[in-house]
Amino acid sequence: MDYSNNLSVLVGNGLSIAFNDELKLDRITKEVVRRISEEAQNGGDVVRTMQNIASRVERESVDPNTDFERLVGAFGSESQSLSYLNYLATVTSEDEEIKNALRASIKFAEKIRDNGISHVLEVIFERSHASVDKSEKLRNFVTAIYEKFSGRITYSNLNYDTLLLSALVNLYDSKLVDMGDGRDSRKKKIKPAENLKDIECNQLRDGEADFEGMPTRRLRLLHLHGSLTYWRTLDPEIHVKIATSALRELEPWAAMRKGEQAIRPDVVLANPYDKTEHITNHPFSLCYEMFEKGLKESNKWLIVGYSFRDEPVNSRLRKEFLSRNEKPTVLVVTFGQSPSRELIEQSLGWGEEDRISGSSDDWLIIDQGGANDMELRDEWHIFHSGNPPF
């Protein structure tokens, strides 16, 4: 099958930073810690515990980029604690004192998780915009990709923000399909919180067939670790996409902190060890399935702003890369010298034995100029055309 006109695009935090540097992970971490500290001045045990967690991250800081992972991992890992505590509550003896203690522990852990995650996502939501000039550059980036590849283009986004989503919707709404299922039969009215009005939203897609049934929409957008727009109801569990305009009006983050919410964000906020387990759950499992399909059906991979530190992502890249006798052409767009060629090679499984018979120059192009104006540089021209621009 001819996949020459298809493209698989993997997007990391570097893309968001290119168009809004307030989305740098260290800046998000700093603002989240500030808000938690401010809240703790008049808060109870929950926010004081959160402040202790945040303060410990600050004290033990080594790498600003890993601080974010450690902070959200500390909050996200509470879900693992909850699973274990719930299990203990079901198998414990008839001793009511023990059961009450377990229930209290579960409730406390839930509050820490929801408070922490609400602050993280609220900061990202407030910063999910680009200035006029940066928005134009993002549109140029998206347009260049669309115009140079006439087949299926699969965007796999590791960011929670809505920058890429907004650009694609504004330019190519009729050609785009994402996890939100827009069919009338999939619309759902939900009540985000007791004191908030019902809103209508789209349920998330259930499987690959929901994508394949839209052949005229050649752009796909997957949020591998969830999105600010992805939520799930608590009882029964229904996965939905809520429009950003509705989120601005509802401000569900405050409801989460008050314990009033009837919905919870559908995101993977966890440390690297727990992430592997989280992505086995819907909707992330479907996103990863479609990510793998996009890689398999493309002879060219564009990787932008990705650090190659996410093992679940690396393992999918490596699996597909190693399965091929003829390697895909890969363009890695980064800002500066990291990640190195050696790290990229290792992440994709290109080892010493491969270097004996050839060079990664045969398939790997590295552009260190960043996402801004990528489409104007020689590396992009060589990547999409196969020829140097002279």
Coordinates of N, CA, C and O in Angstrom, one line a residue, residues 82 85-86 88-90 92-110:
L82 N -5.8 5.3 46.2 CA -7.2 5.1 46.3 C -7.7 3.7 45.9 O -8.5 3.1 46.5
L85 N -6.7 1.4 48.7 CA -7.6 1.6 49.9 C -9.0 1.1 49.7 O -9.6 0.5 50.6
N86 N -9.5 1.3 48.4 CA -10.8 0.8 48.1 C -10.9 -0.7 48.2 O -11.8 -1.3 48.6
L88 N -8.9 -2.6 50.1 CA -8.8 -2.9 51.5 C -10.2 -2.8 52.2 O -10.6 -3.6 53.0
A89 N -10.9 -1.7 51.8 CA -12.3 -1.5 52.3 C -13.2 -2.6 52.0 O -14.2 -2.9 52.8
T90 N -13.0 -3.3 50.9 CA -14.0 -4.3 50.5 C -13.6 -5.7 51.1 O -14.5 -6.5 51.2
T92 N -11.8 -6.0 54.1 CA -11.5 -5.9 55.5 C -12.6 -6.7 56.4 O -13.7 -7.0 55.9
S93 N -12.3 -6.8 57.6 CA -13.2 -7.6 58.5 C -14.5 -6.7 58.8 O -14.7 -5.6 58.2
E94 N -15.3 -7.2 59.7 CA -16.5 -6.4 60.0 C -16.2 -5.3 61.0 O -17.2 -4.6 61.4
D95 N -15.0 -5.1 61.4 CA -14.7 -4.1 62.4 C -15.0 -2.7 61.8 O -14.3 -2.2 60.8
E96 N -16.0 -2.0 62.3 CA -16.5 -0.8 61.8 C -15.4 0.3 62.0 O -15.4 1.3 61.2
E97 N -14.6 0.2 63.0 CA -13.6 1.3 63.3 C -12.6 1.3 62.1 O -12.2 2.3 61.6
I98 N -12.2 0.1 61.7 CA -11.2 0.0 60.6 C -11.9 0.5 59.3 O -11.3 1.2 58.5
K99 N -13.1 0.1 59.1 CA -13.8 0.5 57.8 C -13.9 2.0 57.8 O -13.7 2.7 56.8
N100 N -14.3 2.6 58.9 CA -14.4 4.1 59.0 C -13.1 4.8 58.7 O -13.0 5.8 58.1
A101 N -12.0 4.2 59.3 CA -10.7 4.8 59.1 C -10.3 4.7 57.6 O -9.7 5.7 57.0
L102 N -10.6 3.6 56.9 CA -10.3 3.5 55.5 C -11.1 4.5 54.7 O -10.6 5.1 53.8
R103 N -12.4 4.6 55.0 CA -13.3 5.6 54.3 C -12.7 7.0 54.5 O -12.7 7.8 53.5
A104 N -12.3 7.3 55.7 CA -11.7 8.7 55.9 C -10.4 8.9 55.1 O -10.2 10.0 54.5
S105 N -9.6 7.8 55.0 CA -8.4 7.9 54.3 C -8.6 8.1 52.8 O -8.0 8.9 52.1
I106 N -9.6 7.4 52.3 CA -10.0 7.5 50.9 C -10.5 8.9 50.5 O -10.1 9.5 49.5
K107 N -11.3 9.4 51.4 CA -11.9 10.8 51.2 C -10.8 11.8 51.2 O -10.7 12.7 50.4
F108 N -9.8 11.7 52.1 CA -8.7 12.6 52.2 C -7.8 12.5 51.0 O -7.4 13.6 50.4
A109 N -7.5 11.3 50.5 CA -6.7 11.1 49.3 C -7.4 11.7 48.1 O -6.7 12.3 47.2
E110 N -8.7 11.5 48.0 CA -9.5 12.1 46.9 C -9.4 13.6 46.8 O -9.2 14.2 45.8

